[in-house]
mmCIF file of C-alpha atoms in Angstrom:
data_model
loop_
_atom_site.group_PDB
_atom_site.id
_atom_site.type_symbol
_atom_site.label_atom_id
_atom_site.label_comp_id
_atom_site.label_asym_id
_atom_site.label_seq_id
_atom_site.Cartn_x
_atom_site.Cartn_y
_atom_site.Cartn_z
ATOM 1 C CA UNK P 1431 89.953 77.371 158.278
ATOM 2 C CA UNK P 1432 93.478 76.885 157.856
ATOM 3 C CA UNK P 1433 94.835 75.839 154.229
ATOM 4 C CA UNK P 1434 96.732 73.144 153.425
ATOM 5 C CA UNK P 1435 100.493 73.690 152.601
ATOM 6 C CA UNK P 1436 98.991 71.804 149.072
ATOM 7 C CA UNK P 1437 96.302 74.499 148.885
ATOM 8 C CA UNK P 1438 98.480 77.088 150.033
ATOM 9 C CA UNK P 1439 100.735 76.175 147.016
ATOM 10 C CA UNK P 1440 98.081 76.251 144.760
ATOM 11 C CA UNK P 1441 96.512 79.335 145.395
ATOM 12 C CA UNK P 1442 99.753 81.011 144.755
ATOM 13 C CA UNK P 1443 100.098 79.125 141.260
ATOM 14 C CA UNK P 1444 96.592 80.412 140.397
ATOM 15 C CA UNK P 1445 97.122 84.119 141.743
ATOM 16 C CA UNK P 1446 100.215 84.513 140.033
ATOM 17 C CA UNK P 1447 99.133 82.943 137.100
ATOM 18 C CA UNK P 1448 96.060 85.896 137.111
ATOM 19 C CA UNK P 1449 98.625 88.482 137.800
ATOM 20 C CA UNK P 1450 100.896 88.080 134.835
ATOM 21 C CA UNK P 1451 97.715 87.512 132.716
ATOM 22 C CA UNK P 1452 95.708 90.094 133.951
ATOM 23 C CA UNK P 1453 95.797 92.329 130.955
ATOM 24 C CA UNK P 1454 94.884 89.682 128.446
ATOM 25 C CA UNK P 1455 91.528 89.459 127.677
ATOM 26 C CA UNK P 1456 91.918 85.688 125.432
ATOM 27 C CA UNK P 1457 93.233 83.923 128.538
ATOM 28 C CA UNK P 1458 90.795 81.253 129.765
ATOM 29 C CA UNK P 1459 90.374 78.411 131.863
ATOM 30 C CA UNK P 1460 92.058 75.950 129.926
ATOM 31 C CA UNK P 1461 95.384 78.576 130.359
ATOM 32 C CA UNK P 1462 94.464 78.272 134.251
ATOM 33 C CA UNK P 1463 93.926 75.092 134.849
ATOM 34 C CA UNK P 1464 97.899 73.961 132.640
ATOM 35 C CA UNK P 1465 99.491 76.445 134.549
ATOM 36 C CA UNK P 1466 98.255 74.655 137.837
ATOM 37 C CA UNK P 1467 98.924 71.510 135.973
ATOM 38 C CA UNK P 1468 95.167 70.167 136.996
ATOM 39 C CA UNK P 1469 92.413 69.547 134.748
ATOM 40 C CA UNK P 1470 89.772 72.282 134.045
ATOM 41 C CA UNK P 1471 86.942 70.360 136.389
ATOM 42 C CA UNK P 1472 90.131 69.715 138.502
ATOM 43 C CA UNK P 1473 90.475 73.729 138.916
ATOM 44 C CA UNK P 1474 86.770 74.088 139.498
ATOM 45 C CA UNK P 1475 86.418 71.726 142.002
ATOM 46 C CA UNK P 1476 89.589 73.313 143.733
ATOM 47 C CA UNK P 1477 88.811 76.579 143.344
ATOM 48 C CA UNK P 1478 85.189 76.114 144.693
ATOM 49 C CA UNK P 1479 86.534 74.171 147.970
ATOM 50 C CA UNK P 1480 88.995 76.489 148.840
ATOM 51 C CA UNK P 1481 87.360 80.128 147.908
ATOM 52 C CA UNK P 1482 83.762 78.910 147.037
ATOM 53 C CA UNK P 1483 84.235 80.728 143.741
ATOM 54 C CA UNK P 1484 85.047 79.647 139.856
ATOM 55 C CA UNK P 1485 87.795 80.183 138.268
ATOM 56 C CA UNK P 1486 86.209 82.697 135.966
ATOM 57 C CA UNK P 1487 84.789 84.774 139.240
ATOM 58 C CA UNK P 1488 88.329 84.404 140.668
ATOM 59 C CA UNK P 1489 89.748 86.645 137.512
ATOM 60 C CA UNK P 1490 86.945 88.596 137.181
ATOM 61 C CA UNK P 1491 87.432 89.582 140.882
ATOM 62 C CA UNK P 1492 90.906 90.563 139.881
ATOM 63 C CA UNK P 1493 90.620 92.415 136.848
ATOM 64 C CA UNK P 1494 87.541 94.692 138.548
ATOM 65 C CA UNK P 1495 90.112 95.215 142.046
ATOM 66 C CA UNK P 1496 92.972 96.544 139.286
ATOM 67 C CA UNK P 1497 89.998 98.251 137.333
ATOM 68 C CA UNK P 1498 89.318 100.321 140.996
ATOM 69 C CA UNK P 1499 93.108 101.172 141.638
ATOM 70 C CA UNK P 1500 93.090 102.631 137.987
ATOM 71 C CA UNK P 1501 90.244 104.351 137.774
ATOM 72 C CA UNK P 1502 91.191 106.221 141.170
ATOM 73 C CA UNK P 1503 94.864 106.272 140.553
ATOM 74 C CA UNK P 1504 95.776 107.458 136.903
ATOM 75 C CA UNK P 1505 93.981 109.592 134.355
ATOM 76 C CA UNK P 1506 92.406 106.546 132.173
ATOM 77 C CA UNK P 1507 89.010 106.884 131.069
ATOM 78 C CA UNK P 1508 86.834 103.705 131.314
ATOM 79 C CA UNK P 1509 87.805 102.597 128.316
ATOM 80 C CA UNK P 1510 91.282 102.275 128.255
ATOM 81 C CA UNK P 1511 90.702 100.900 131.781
ATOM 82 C CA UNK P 1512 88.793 97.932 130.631
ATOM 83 C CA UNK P 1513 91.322 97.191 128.081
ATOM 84 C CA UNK P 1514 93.899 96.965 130.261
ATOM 85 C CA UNK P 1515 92.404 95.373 133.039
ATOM 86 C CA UNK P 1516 91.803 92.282 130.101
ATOM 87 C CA UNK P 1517 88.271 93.221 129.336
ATOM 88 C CA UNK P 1518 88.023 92.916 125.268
ATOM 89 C CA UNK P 1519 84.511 95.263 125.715
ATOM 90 C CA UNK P 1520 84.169 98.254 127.465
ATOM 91 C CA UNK P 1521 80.641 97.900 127.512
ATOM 92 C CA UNK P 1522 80.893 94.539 128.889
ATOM 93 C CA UNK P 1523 83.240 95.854 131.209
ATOM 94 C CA UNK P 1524 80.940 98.622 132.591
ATOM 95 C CA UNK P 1525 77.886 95.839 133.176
ATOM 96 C CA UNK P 1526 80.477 93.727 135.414
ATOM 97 C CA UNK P 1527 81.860 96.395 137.027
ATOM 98 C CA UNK P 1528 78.387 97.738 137.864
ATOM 99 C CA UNK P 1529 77.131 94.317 139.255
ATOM 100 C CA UNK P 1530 79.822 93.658 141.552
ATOM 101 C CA UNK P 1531 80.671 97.645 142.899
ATOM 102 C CA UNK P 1532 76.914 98.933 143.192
ATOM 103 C CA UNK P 1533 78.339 101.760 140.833
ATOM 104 C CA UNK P 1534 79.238 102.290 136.785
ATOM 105 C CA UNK P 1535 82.989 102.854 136.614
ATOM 106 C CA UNK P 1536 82.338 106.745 135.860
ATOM 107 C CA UNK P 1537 80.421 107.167 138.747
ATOM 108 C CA UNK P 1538 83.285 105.369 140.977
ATOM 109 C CA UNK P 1539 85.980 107.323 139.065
ATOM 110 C CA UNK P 1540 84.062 110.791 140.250
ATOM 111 C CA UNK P 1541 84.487 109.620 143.843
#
């Protein structure tokens, strides 16, 4: 379905928002939902209409894509790659990237 020019709006807010916070792991909904200037149900609901996701999945999403184009394109080792994709524990970090990739981020780094 085609998005409103509203949505379409929107959705750029919100993915630009996650790209210049990508690397912080203390951002949170609250920081979402004021740079959208909406409430934080407000962002839910939104969020969940247009992508049928939260807004926590949405960054999540985006912090494991940049975790794959590190971990295949420079010489970081899992650590340093969670901490710079905004994950404040690697070993968190490993058990999400895991769940959503089928793979631990070494074994996706030796492919």
């Amino acid at each position: 379905p085609q998005m409103s020019e509203k949505d379409d709006r929107f959705m750029r807010c919100i993915m630009s928002f996650i790209e210049e916070h990508l690397t912080e792991s203390d951002i949170n909904i609250g920081d979402m939902a004021e740079a959208a200037a909406t409430s934080r149900s407000g962002l839910n609901r939104k969020l969940k209409s247009i992508l049928g996701v939260t807004p926590i999945d949405l960054l999540r999403e985006a912090r494991i894509k940049r975790a794959c184009q590190l971990l295949e394109n420079s010489g970081l080792n899992v650590s340093e790659v969670a901490y710079q994709c905004g994950f404040a524990d690697p070993k968190y970090f490993s058990r999400c990237f895991k769940q959503t990739m089928g793979v631990s981020p070494t074994q996706y780094k030796r492919k």
